[in-house]
Amino acid sequence: MKQKLKEFLFSYGLIIAGVFLLFVSTLTLAIPSEENENLSLFKFPPYSVASIGGDFFSQKPPVPLAMNSSTFDATMTAFSAVAMDFDSKAVLFSKNAREARPLASVTKLMTMMTLLDLPIDFSRTETITEADSAGGDHHLQTGEKYSLEQLWQVALVGSSNVAINALVRASGLSTEEFVAKMNKKAGDYKLSSAVFVEPTGLSAQNIASAFDAAKLLRESLRYEKIYQTLRLPEYAGRTKEKVWSTNWLLTGWIPNDFARGDIIGKTGYIPGSRYNFAGNFIDEKGRSLVTVVLGADANESRFTEARDLADWVFANYLWPRDAGYDELAR
């Protein structure tokens, strides 16, 4: 009798174990993974991680929607351009947006992010060397001492290559080590077209597509120090003369309807790139748009083309919080 009871319990245990394993395998199949993106069984929607209150699953942010079939028909001399919603990264306009182009001084956005990842004391001072001055600009004098904070301001507001060289040297890394960190960061942000060979932007081998340049600006503006500096139309620190922003939309030298501080960005120019501009435009409704123009034919053109593109997008798209969006989305 005892033997039969043991056999019964053993058989029953095997059945329970089998049911448990089947249940676990079903749960495993239900969890989405990069290796099996087409799996539909109980597949969760795309998710993000909450910063408050723990992790949770939620849908990706809704994107702006076109109100009509209007097309952007203003003059555009730029080789490539893109307009991207800041929040969702949805592309609302593109022209050759995936083709890599020389970034010129738009490179400095990655340089500054890389600097901020390092333990740098911006109250320290550095003396400008002959090697620093190889970048060539009139804002800083060889042999003069400046705080790293002053160099930071001149590097971003005035796009000073000399200041960039001094800041990279002050980081304690060799140029090669620093550039390696820039490229690693580009990989972390999935800027697949971006390649950097030096930190100033003087080399035409520093390249990225307009699409990746838009993502680069977007990520850089998440750094408060970069954001606040790029909002300055001028800097009057201890330099030979006042340093004006190279962003002529911000200074008002190119007419526009945006409030000062709501149109910030980074310029770039070398002969191999022509005229570049990556800008973040915020309209009176608080809608945020990243617009990138690479390879415009003149200094003024990069600003007017970026401005006109932003104006067109704001006039022809509804954002999720705009009146009428829900009806349009149906």
mmCIF file of C-alpha atoms in Angstrom:
data_model
loop_
_atom_site.group_PDB
_atom_site.id
_atom_site.type_symbol
_atom_site.label_atom_id
_atom_site.label_comp_id
_atom_site.label_asym_id
_atom_site.label_seq_id
_atom_site.Cartn_x
_atom_site.Cartn_y
_atom_site.Cartn_z
ATOM 1 C CA MET A 1 0.000 0.000 0.000
ATOM 2 C CA LYS A 2 2.819 2.373 0.957
ATOM 3 C CA GLN A 3 4.613 1.597 -2.307
ATOM 4 C CA LYS A 4 1.501 2.423 -4.371
ATOM 5 C CA LEU A 5 1.068 5.679 -2.421
ATOM 6 C CA LYS A 6 4.675 6.655 -3.158
ATOM 7 C CA GLU A 7 4.201 5.898 -6.866
ATOM 8 C CA PHE A 8 1.028 7.958 -6.935
ATOM 9 C CA LEU A 9 2.670 10.953 -5.230
ATOM 10 C CA PHE A 10 5.692 10.705 -7.555
ATOM 11 C CA SER A 11 3.466 10.665 -10.662
ATOM 12 C CA TYR A 12 1.398 13.574 -9.337
ATOM 13 C CA GLY A 13 4.587 15.532 -8.648
ATOM 14 C CA LEU A 14 5.765 15.024 -12.224
ATOM 15 C CA ILE A 15 2.460 16.353 -13.532
ATOM 16 C CA ILE A 16 2.701 19.471 -11.325
ATOM 17 C CA ALA A 17 6.322 20.069 -12.422
ATOM 18 C CA GLY A 18 5.349 19.745 -16.074
ATOM 19 C CA VAL A 19 2.521 22.242 -15.731
ATOM 20 C CA PHE A 20 4.869 24.685 -13.950
ATOM 21 C CA LEU A 21 7.543 24.420 -16.666
ATOM 22 C CA LEU A 22 4.924 24.944 -19.380
ATOM 23 C CA PHE A 23 3.698 28.081 -17.571
ATOM 24 C CA VAL A 24 7.248 29.489 -17.239
ATOM 25 C CA SER A 25 8.042 28.848 -20.907
ATOM 26 C CA THR A 26 4.821 30.646 -21.910
ATOM 27 C CA LEU A 27 5.845 33.695 -19.877
ATOM 28 C CA THR A 28 9.301 33.631 -21.450
ATOM 29 C CA LEU A 29 7.817 33.672 -24.929
ATOM 30 C CA ALA A 30 5.563 36.541 -23.968
ATOM 31 C CA ILE A 31 8.448 38.866 -23.093
ATOM 32 C CA PRO A 32 9.567 40.892 -26.147
ATOM 33 C CA SER A 33 13.245 40.925 -27.010
ATOM 34 C CA GLU A 34 15.572 42.405 -29.596
ATOM 35 C CA GLU A 35 16.301 38.899 -30.857
ATOM 36 C CA ASN A 36 12.624 38.267 -31.727
ATOM 37 C CA GLU A 37 11.043 41.593 -32.613
ATOM 38 C CA ASN A 38 8.236 39.964 -34.643
ATOM 39 C CA LEU A 39 6.909 37.887 -31.760
ATOM 40 C CA SER A 40 3.277 38.888 -31.250
ATOM 41 C CA LEU A 41 2.134 36.566 -28.472
ATOM 42 C CA PHE A 42 1.300 38.779 -25.471
ATOM 43 C CA LYS A 43 3.845 41.280 -26.761
ATOM 44 C CA PHE A 44 4.075 44.434 -24.652
ATOM 45 C CA PRO A 45 3.942 47.827 -26.388
ATOM 46 C CA PRO A 46 7.128 49.940 -26.645
ATOM 47 C CA TYR A 47 7.987 51.179 -23.193
ATOM 48 C CA SER A 48 9.932 53.750 -21.234
ATOM 49 C CA VAL A 49 11.189 53.762 -17.658
ATOM 50 C CA ALA A 50 9.603 56.102 -15.142
ATOM 51 C CA SER A 51 11.959 58.344 -13.182
ATOM 52 C CA ILE A 52 9.456 58.611 -10.322
ATOM 53 C CA GLY A 53 7.446 55.817 -8.770
ATOM 54 C CA GLY A 54 9.255 52.851 -10.300
ATOM 55 C CA ASP A 55 9.313 51.231 -13.733
ATOM 56 C CA PHE A 56 6.195 50.959 -15.842
ATOM 57 C CA PHE A 57 5.135 50.288 -19.408
ATOM 58 C CA SER A 58 3.751 53.158 -21.485
ATOM 59 C CA GLN A 59 3.242 54.013 -25.131
ATOM 60 C CA LYS A 60 5.778 56.119 -27.017
ATOM 61 C CA PRO A 61 4.894 59.837 -27.026
ATOM 62 C CA PRO A 62 2.404 60.777 -29.769
ATOM 63 C CA VAL A 63 3.846 62.699 -32.697
ATOM 64 C CA PRO A 64 2.812 65.948 -34.412
ATOM 65 C CA LEU A 65 0.372 65.408 -37.296
ATOM 66 C CA ALA A 66 0.113 67.269 -40.602
ATOM 67 C CA MET A 67 -3.064 69.336 -40.896
ATOM 68 C CA ASN A 68 -3.004 69.313 -44.693
ATOM 69 C CA SER A 69 -1.020 68.172 -47.727
ATOM 70 C CA SER A 70 1.057 71.354 -47.891
ATOM 71 C CA THR A 71 4.700 71.003 -48.943
ATOM 72 C CA PHE A 72 7.633 73.226 -48.031
ATOM 73 C CA ASP A 73 8.335 75.206 -51.201
ATOM 74 C CA ALA A 74 10.573 78.020 -49.936
ATOM 75 C CA THR A 75 14.047 78.358 -51.423
ATOM 76 C CA MET A 76 16.534 75.955 -49.878
ATOM 77 C CA THR A 77 20.159 76.090 -50.980
ATOM 78 C CA ALA A 78 21.267 73.657 -48.268
ATOM 79 C CA PHE A 79 22.473 70.272 -49.414
ATOM 80 C CA SER A 80 20.593 68.563 -46.587
ATOM 81 C CA ALA A 81 18.058 69.519 -43.941
ATOM 82 C CA VAL A 82 15.726 68.034 -41.364
ATOM 83 C CA ALA A 83 12.969 69.197 -39.025
ATOM 84 C CA MET A 84 12.486 66.979 -35.963
ATOM 85 C CA ASP A 85 9.994 67.195 -33.113
ATOM 86 C CA PHE A 86 12.081 67.617 -29.958
ATOM 87 C CA ASP A 87 9.962 65.347 -27.751
ATOM 88 C CA SER A 88 9.184 62.387 -29.998
ATOM 89 C CA LYS A 89 12.093 62.699 -32.493
ATOM 90 C CA ALA A 90 9.518 62.393 -35.283
ATOM 91 C CA VAL A 91 10.890 63.705 -38.590
ATOM 92 C CA LEU A 92 8.485 66.279 -40.049
ATOM 93 C CA PHE A 93 10.620 67.352 -43.021
ATOM 94 C CA SER A 94 13.749 65.961 -44.637
ATOM 95 C CA LYS A 95 16.041 66.646 -47.555
ATOM 96 C CA ASN A 96 18.992 64.285 -48.019
ATOM 97 C CA ALA A 97 18.734 63.908 -44.246
ATOM 98 C CA ARG A 98 20.628 60.596 -44.037
ATOM 99 C CA GLU A 99 23.671 61.659 -46.069
ATOM 100 C CA ALA A 100 26.759 62.427 -43.989
ATOM 101 C CA ARG A 101 28.232 65.912 -44.351
ATOM 102 C CA PRO A 102 31.136 67.798 -42.714
ATOM 103 C CA LEU A 103 29.801 69.255 -39.456
ATOM 104 C CA ALA A 104 32.375 72.019 -38.992
ATOM 105 C CA SER A 105 31.809 73.718 -35.605
ATOM 106 C CA VAL A 106 28.574 71.832 -34.941
ATOM 107 C CA THR A 107 31.202 69.337 -33.744
ATOM 108 C CA LYS A 108 31.623 71.491 -30.629
ATOM 109 C CA LEU A 109 28.318 70.187 -29.250
ATOM 110 C CA MET A 110 29.848 66.734 -28.864
ATOM 111 C CA THR A 111 33.077 68.258 -27.542
ATOM 112 C CA MET A 112 31.225 70.125 -24.800
ATOM 113 C CA MET A 113 29.174 67.100 -23.770
ATOM 114 C CA THR A 114 32.369 65.070 -23.518
ATOM 115 C CA LEU A 115 33.989 67.773 -21.367
ATOM 116 C CA LEU A 116 31.016 67.766 -18.998
ATOM 117 C CA ASP A 117 31.368 64.021 -18.539
ATOM 118 C CA LEU A 118 34.835 64.619 -17.053
ATOM 119 C CA PRO A 119 35.678 65.889 -13.526
ATOM 120 C CA ILE A 120 36.681 69.404 -14.609
ATOM 121 C CA ASP A 121 36.956 72.379 -12.246
ATOM 122 C CA PHE A 122 35.825 75.367 -14.313
ATOM 123 C CA SER A 123 37.248 77.832 -11.790
ATOM 124 C CA ARG A 124 40.784 76.724 -12.722
ATOM 125 C CA THR A 125 42.875 78.850 -15.052
ATOM 126 C CA GLU A 126 44.827 77.929 -18.168
ATOM 127 C CA THR A 127 47.364 79.886 -20.176
ATOM 128 C CA ILE A 128 46.768 79.963 -23.920
ATOM 129 C CA THR A 129 49.673 78.310 -25.740
ATOM 130 C CA GLU A 130 50.954 78.589 -29.295
ATOM 131 C CA ALA A 131 49.541 75.128 -29.953
ATOM 132 C CA ASP A 132 46.105 76.249 -28.744
ATOM 133 C CA SER A 133 46.245 79.272 -31.041
ATOM 134 C CA ALA A 134 46.682 77.059 -34.094
ATOM 135 C CA GLY A 135 42.881 77.096 -34.237
ATOM 136 C CA GLY A 136 43.105 80.803 -35.031
ATOM 137 C CA ASP A 137 40.630 83.392 -33.735
ATOM 138 C CA HIS A 138 40.825 86.905 -32.306
ATOM 139 C CA HIS A 139 39.000 86.352 -29.011
ATOM 140 C CA LEU A 140 41.878 84.946 -26.941
ATOM 141 C CA GLN A 141 45.515 85.987 -26.697
ATOM 142 C CA THR A 142 48.492 83.619 -26.601
ATOM 143 C CA GLY A 143 50.246 83.803 -23.227
ATOM 144 C CA GLU A 144 47.156 85.140 -21.415
ATOM 145 C CA LYS A 145 45.454 83.288 -18.565
ATOM 146 C CA TYR A 146 41.731 82.566 -18.573
ATOM 147 C CA SER A 147 39.476 80.556 -16.299
ATOM 148 C CA LEU A 148 38.018 77.407 -17.798
ATOM 149 C CA GLU A 149 34.605 79.018 -17.349
ATOM 150 C CA GLN A 150 35.674 81.934 -19.562
ATOM 151 C CA LEU A 151 37.063 79.513 -22.125
ATOM 152 C CA TRP A 152 33.787 77.583 -22.033
ATOM 153 C CA GLN A 153 31.726 80.693 -22.753
ATOM 154 C CA VAL A 154 33.963 81.864 -25.605
ATOM 155 C CA ALA A 155 34.058 78.354 -27.085
ATOM 156 C CA LEU A 156 30.272 78.088 -27.378
ATOM 157 C CA VAL A 157 29.113 81.690 -27.778
ATOM 158 C CA GLY A 158 31.891 82.741 -30.144
ATOM 159 C CA SER A 159 32.703 79.259 -31.505
ATOM 160 C CA SER A 160 36.368 79.729 -30.572
ATOM 161 C CA ASN A 161 38.679 76.943 -31.725
ATOM 162 C CA VAL A 162 41.466 78.294 -29.486
ATOM 163 C CA ALA A 163 39.207 77.944 -26.445
ATOM 164 C CA ILE A 164 38.289 74.394 -27.449
ATOM 165 C CA ASN A 165 41.960 73.420 -27.770
ATOM 166 C CA ALA A 166 42.719 74.853 -24.321
ATOM 167 C CA LEU A 167 39.717 73.135 -22.719
ATOM 168 C CA VAL A 168 40.617 69.746 -24.186
ATOM 169 C CA ARG A 169 44.196 70.171 -22.971
ATOM 170 C CA ALA A 170 42.889 71.122 -19.511
ATOM 171 C CA SER A 171 40.891 67.885 -19.399
ATOM 172 C CA GLY A 172 44.130 65.982 -18.857
ATOM 173 C CA LEU A 173 43.501 63.732 -21.851
ATOM 174 C CA SER A 174 45.459 63.631 -25.065
ATOM 175 C CA THR A 175 43.564 64.766 -28.156
ATOM 176 C CA GLU A 176 43.402 61.148 -29.304
ATOM 177 C CA GLU A 177 41.964 59.973 -25.980
ATOM 178 C CA PHE A 178 39.450 62.806 -25.953
ATOM 179 C CA VAL A 179 38.287 62.129 -29.515
ATOM 180 C CA ALA A 180 37.889 58.443 -28.669
ATOM 181 C CA LYS A 181 35.445 59.478 -25.941
ATOM 182 C CA MET A 182 33.579 61.670 -28.437
ATOM 183 C CA ASN A 183 33.151 58.744 -30.812
ATOM 184 C CA LYS A 184 32.086 56.425 -28.004
ATOM 185 C CA LYS A 185 29.456 58.949 -26.979
ATOM 186 C CA ALA A 186 28.234 59.136 -30.578
ATOM 187 C CA GLY A 187 27.829 55.371 -30.461
ATOM 188 C CA ASP A 188 25.966 55.551 -27.158
ATOM 189 C CA TYR A 189 23.488 57.988 -28.731
ATOM 190 C CA LYS A 190 23.206 55.800 -31.848
ATOM 191 C CA LEU A 191 24.479 58.554 -34.138
ATOM 192 C CA SER A 192 25.350 55.974 -36.765
ATOM 193 C CA SER A 193 26.685 58.426 -39.358
ATOM 194 C CA ALA A 194 28.803 60.492 -36.939
ATOM 195 C CA VAL A 195 32.601 60.308 -37.014
ATOM 196 C CA PHE A 196 34.970 62.648 -35.183
ATOM 197 C CA VAL A 197 38.714 63.000 -35.736
ATOM 198 C CA GLU A 198 39.380 66.192 -33.720
ATOM 199 C CA PRO A 199 37.409 68.392 -31.285
ATOM 200 C CA THR A 200 37.101 71.800 -32.999
ATOM 201 C CA GLY A 201 35.352 71.022 -36.278
ATOM 202 C CA LEU A 202 38.168 72.337 -38.467
ATOM 203 C CA SER A 203 38.557 68.935 -40.119
ATOM 204 C CA ALA A 204 36.188 68.009 -42.938
ATOM 205 C CA GLN A 205 36.466 64.434 -41.646
ATOM 206 C CA ASN A 206 34.175 65.299 -38.731
ATOM 207 C CA ILE A 207 30.910 64.180 -40.310
ATOM 208 C CA ALA A 208 27.282 63.327 -39.581
ATOM 209 C CA SER A 209 23.950 63.374 -41.372
ATOM 210 C CA ALA A 210 21.407 66.137 -40.779
ATOM 211 C CA PHE A 211 19.293 63.529 -38.978
ATOM 212 C CA ASP A 212 22.098 62.669 -36.561
ATOM 213 C CA ALA A 213 23.053 66.335 -36.176
ATOM 214 C CA ALA A 214 19.487 66.989 -35.006
ATOM 215 C CA LYS A 215 19.775 64.205 -32.450
ATOM 216 C CA LEU A 216 23.174 65.585 -31.398
ATOM 217 C CA LEU A 217 21.714 69.035 -30.708
ATOM 218 C CA ARG A 218 18.742 67.499 -28.909
ATOM 219 C CA GLU A 219 20.987 65.488 -26.584
ATOM 220 C CA SER A 220 23.361 68.399 -25.954
ATOM 221 C CA LEU A 221 20.529 70.679 -24.830
ATOM 222 C CA ARG A 222 19.743 68.219 -22.061
ATOM 223 C CA TYR A 223 22.968 69.430 -20.432
ATOM 224 C CA GLU A 224 21.940 72.529 -18.484
ATOM 225 C CA LYS A 225 25.334 74.212 -18.878
ATOM 226 C CA ILE A 226 25.247 73.872 -22.671
ATOM 227 C CA TYR A 227 21.619 74.991 -22.854
ATOM 228 C CA GLN A 228 22.167 78.114 -20.753
ATOM 229 C CA THR A 229 25.328 79.109 -22.646
ATOM 230 C CA LEU A 230 23.751 78.743 -26.079
ATOM 231 C CA ARG A 231 20.967 81.104 -24.978
ATOM 232 C CA LEU A 232 23.465 83.979 -24.616
ATOM 233 C CA PRO A 233 23.481 86.463 -27.522
ATOM 234 C CA GLU A 234 26.804 87.847 -26.286
ATOM 235 C CA TYR A 235 29.538 87.295 -23.717
ATOM 236 C CA ALA A 236 31.560 90.080 -22.133
ATOM 237 C CA GLY A 237 33.974 88.194 -19.907
ATOM 238 C CA ARG A 238 37.683 88.919 -19.589
ATOM 239 C CA THR A 239 38.458 88.899 -23.293
ATOM 240 C CA LYS A 240 39.837 91.566 -25.607
ATOM 241 C CA GLU A 241 36.370 92.556 -26.790
ATOM 242 C CA LYS A 242 32.718 91.550 -26.505
ATOM 243 C CA VAL A 243 32.056 88.116 -27.966
ATOM 244 C CA TRP A 244 28.858 87.935 -30.020
ATOM 245 C CA SER A 245 26.990 84.704 -30.628
ATOM 246 C CA THR A 246 27.512 83.254 -34.081
ATOM 247 C CA ASN A 247 23.762 82.495 -34.077
ATOM 248 C CA TRP A 248 22.356 85.519 -35.931
ATOM 249 C CA LEU A 249 18.777 84.482 -35.183
ATOM 250 C CA LEU A 250 19.514 84.795 -31.474
ATOM 251 C CA THR A 251 21.171 88.210 -31.813
ATOM 252 C CA GLY A 252 18.294 89.440 -33.990
ATOM 253 C CA TRP A 253 20.520 90.221 -36.971
ATOM 254 C CA ILE A 254 18.322 87.870 -39.004
ATOM 255 C CA PRO A 255 14.642 88.915 -38.560
ATOM 256 C CA ASN A 256 12.404 86.328 -36.925
ATOM 257 C CA ASP A 257 9.270 86.104 -34.774
ATOM 258 C CA PHE A 258 10.759 83.931 -32.042
ATOM 259 C CA ALA A 259 11.432 85.248 -28.548
ATOM 260 C CA ARG A 260 15.084 85.652 -27.620
ATOM 261 C CA GLY A 261 16.187 82.493 -25.871
ATOM 262 C CA ASP A 262 13.607 80.422 -27.729
ATOM 263 C CA ILE A 263 15.815 80.055 -30.783
ATOM 264 C CA ILE A 264 19.159 78.592 -29.804
ATOM 265 C CA GLY A 265 21.671 76.481 -31.657
ATOM 266 C CA LYS A 266 25.153 76.020 -33.071
ATOM 267 C CA THR A 267 26.685 77.188 -36.305
ATOM 268 C CA GLY A 268 29.470 75.670 -38.367
ATOM 269 C CA TYR A 269 31.528 76.653 -41.385
ATOM 270 C CA ILE A 270 34.605 75.406 -43.186
ATOM 271 C CA PRO A 271 35.109 75.515 -46.966
ATOM 272 C CA GLY A 272 34.347 71.804 -47.215
ATOM 273 C CA SER A 273 31.032 72.053 -45.383
ATOM 274 C CA ARG A 274 29.671 75.416 -46.535
ATOM 275 C CA TYR A 275 27.278 76.956 -43.992
ATOM 276 C CA ASN A 276 25.688 74.799 -41.287
ATOM 277 C CA PHE A 277 23.190 75.522 -38.542
ATOM 278 C CA ALA A 278 21.523 73.259 -35.978
ATOM 279 C CA GLY A 279 18.810 75.089 -34.052
ATOM 280 C CA ASN A 280 16.080 74.482 -31.510
ATOM 281 C CA PHE A 281 12.985 76.612 -32.113
ATOM 282 C CA ILE A 282 10.232 77.050 -29.507
ATOM 283 C CA ASP A 283 7.080 78.880 -30.594
ATOM 284 C CA GLU A 284 4.591 80.903 -28.545
ATOM 285 C CA LYS A 285 2.640 77.717 -27.730
ATOM 286 C CA GLY A 286 5.717 76.058 -26.261
ATOM 287 C CA ARG A 287 6.083 73.580 -29.130
ATOM 288 C CA SER A 288 9.717 72.563 -29.566
ATOM 289 C CA LEU A 289 11.331 71.773 -32.922
ATOM 290 C CA VAL A 290 14.892 70.928 -33.949
ATOM 291 C CA THR A 291 15.856 72.168 -37.400
ATOM 292 C CA VAL A 292 19.182 71.397 -39.073
ATOM 293 C CA VAL A 293 20.532 72.925 -42.274
ATOM 294 C CA LEU A 294 23.817 71.588 -43.676
ATOM 295 C CA GLY A 295 25.644 73.059 -46.656
ATOM 296 C CA ALA A 296 23.754 76.307 -47.296
ATOM 297 C CA ASP A 297 25.369 78.616 -49.837
ATOM 298 C CA ALA A 298 25.753 81.701 -47.606
ATOM 299 C CA ASN A 299 25.998 82.709 -43.959
ATOM 300 C CA GLU A 300 22.575 84.374 -43.974
ATOM 301 C CA SER A 301 20.967 81.525 -45.929
ATOM 302 C CA ARG A 302 21.518 78.914 -43.223
ATOM 303 C CA PHE A 303 19.540 81.058 -40.784
ATOM 304 C CA THR A 304 16.728 82.119 -43.115
ATOM 305 C CA GLU A 305 16.275 78.569 -44.403
ATOM 306 C CA ALA A 306 16.181 77.094 -40.886
ATOM 307 C CA ARG A 307 13.792 79.863 -39.778
ATOM 308 C CA ASP A 308 11.472 79.430 -42.765
ATOM 309 C CA LEU A 309 11.409 75.667 -42.316
ATOM 310 C CA ALA A 310 10.506 76.032 -38.629
ATOM 311 C CA ASP A 311 7.774 78.556 -39.467
ATOM 312 C CA TRP A 312 6.311 76.185 -42.061
ATOM 313 C CA VAL A 313 6.266 73.203 -39.691
ATOM 314 C CA PHE A 314 4.613 75.169 -36.886
ATOM 315 C CA ALA A 315 1.981 76.467 -39.329
ATOM 316 C CA ASN A 316 1.152 73.079 -40.845
ATOM 317 C CA TYR A 317 1.392 70.583 -37.985
ATOM 318 C CA LEU A 318 -0.615 70.031 -34.827
ATOM 319 C CA TRP A 319 1.137 68.909 -31.646
ATOM 320 C CA PRO A 320 -0.537 66.453 -29.241
ATOM 321 C CA ARG A 321 -1.632 69.207 -26.845
ATOM 322 C CA ASP A 322 -3.015 71.463 -29.619
ATOM 323 C CA ALA A 323 -6.766 71.939 -30.052
ATOM 324 C CA GLY A 324 -8.047 69.658 -32.802
ATOM 325 C CA TYR A 325 -5.242 67.100 -32.483
ATOM 326 C CA ASP A 326 -7.481 64.313 -31.177
ATOM 327 C CA GLU A 327 -9.937 64.758 -34.052
ATOM 328 C CA LEU A 328 -7.091 64.732 -36.577
ATOM 329 C CA ALA A 329 -5.632 61.587 -35.028
ATOM 330 C CA ARG A 330 -8.849 59.580 -35.483
#
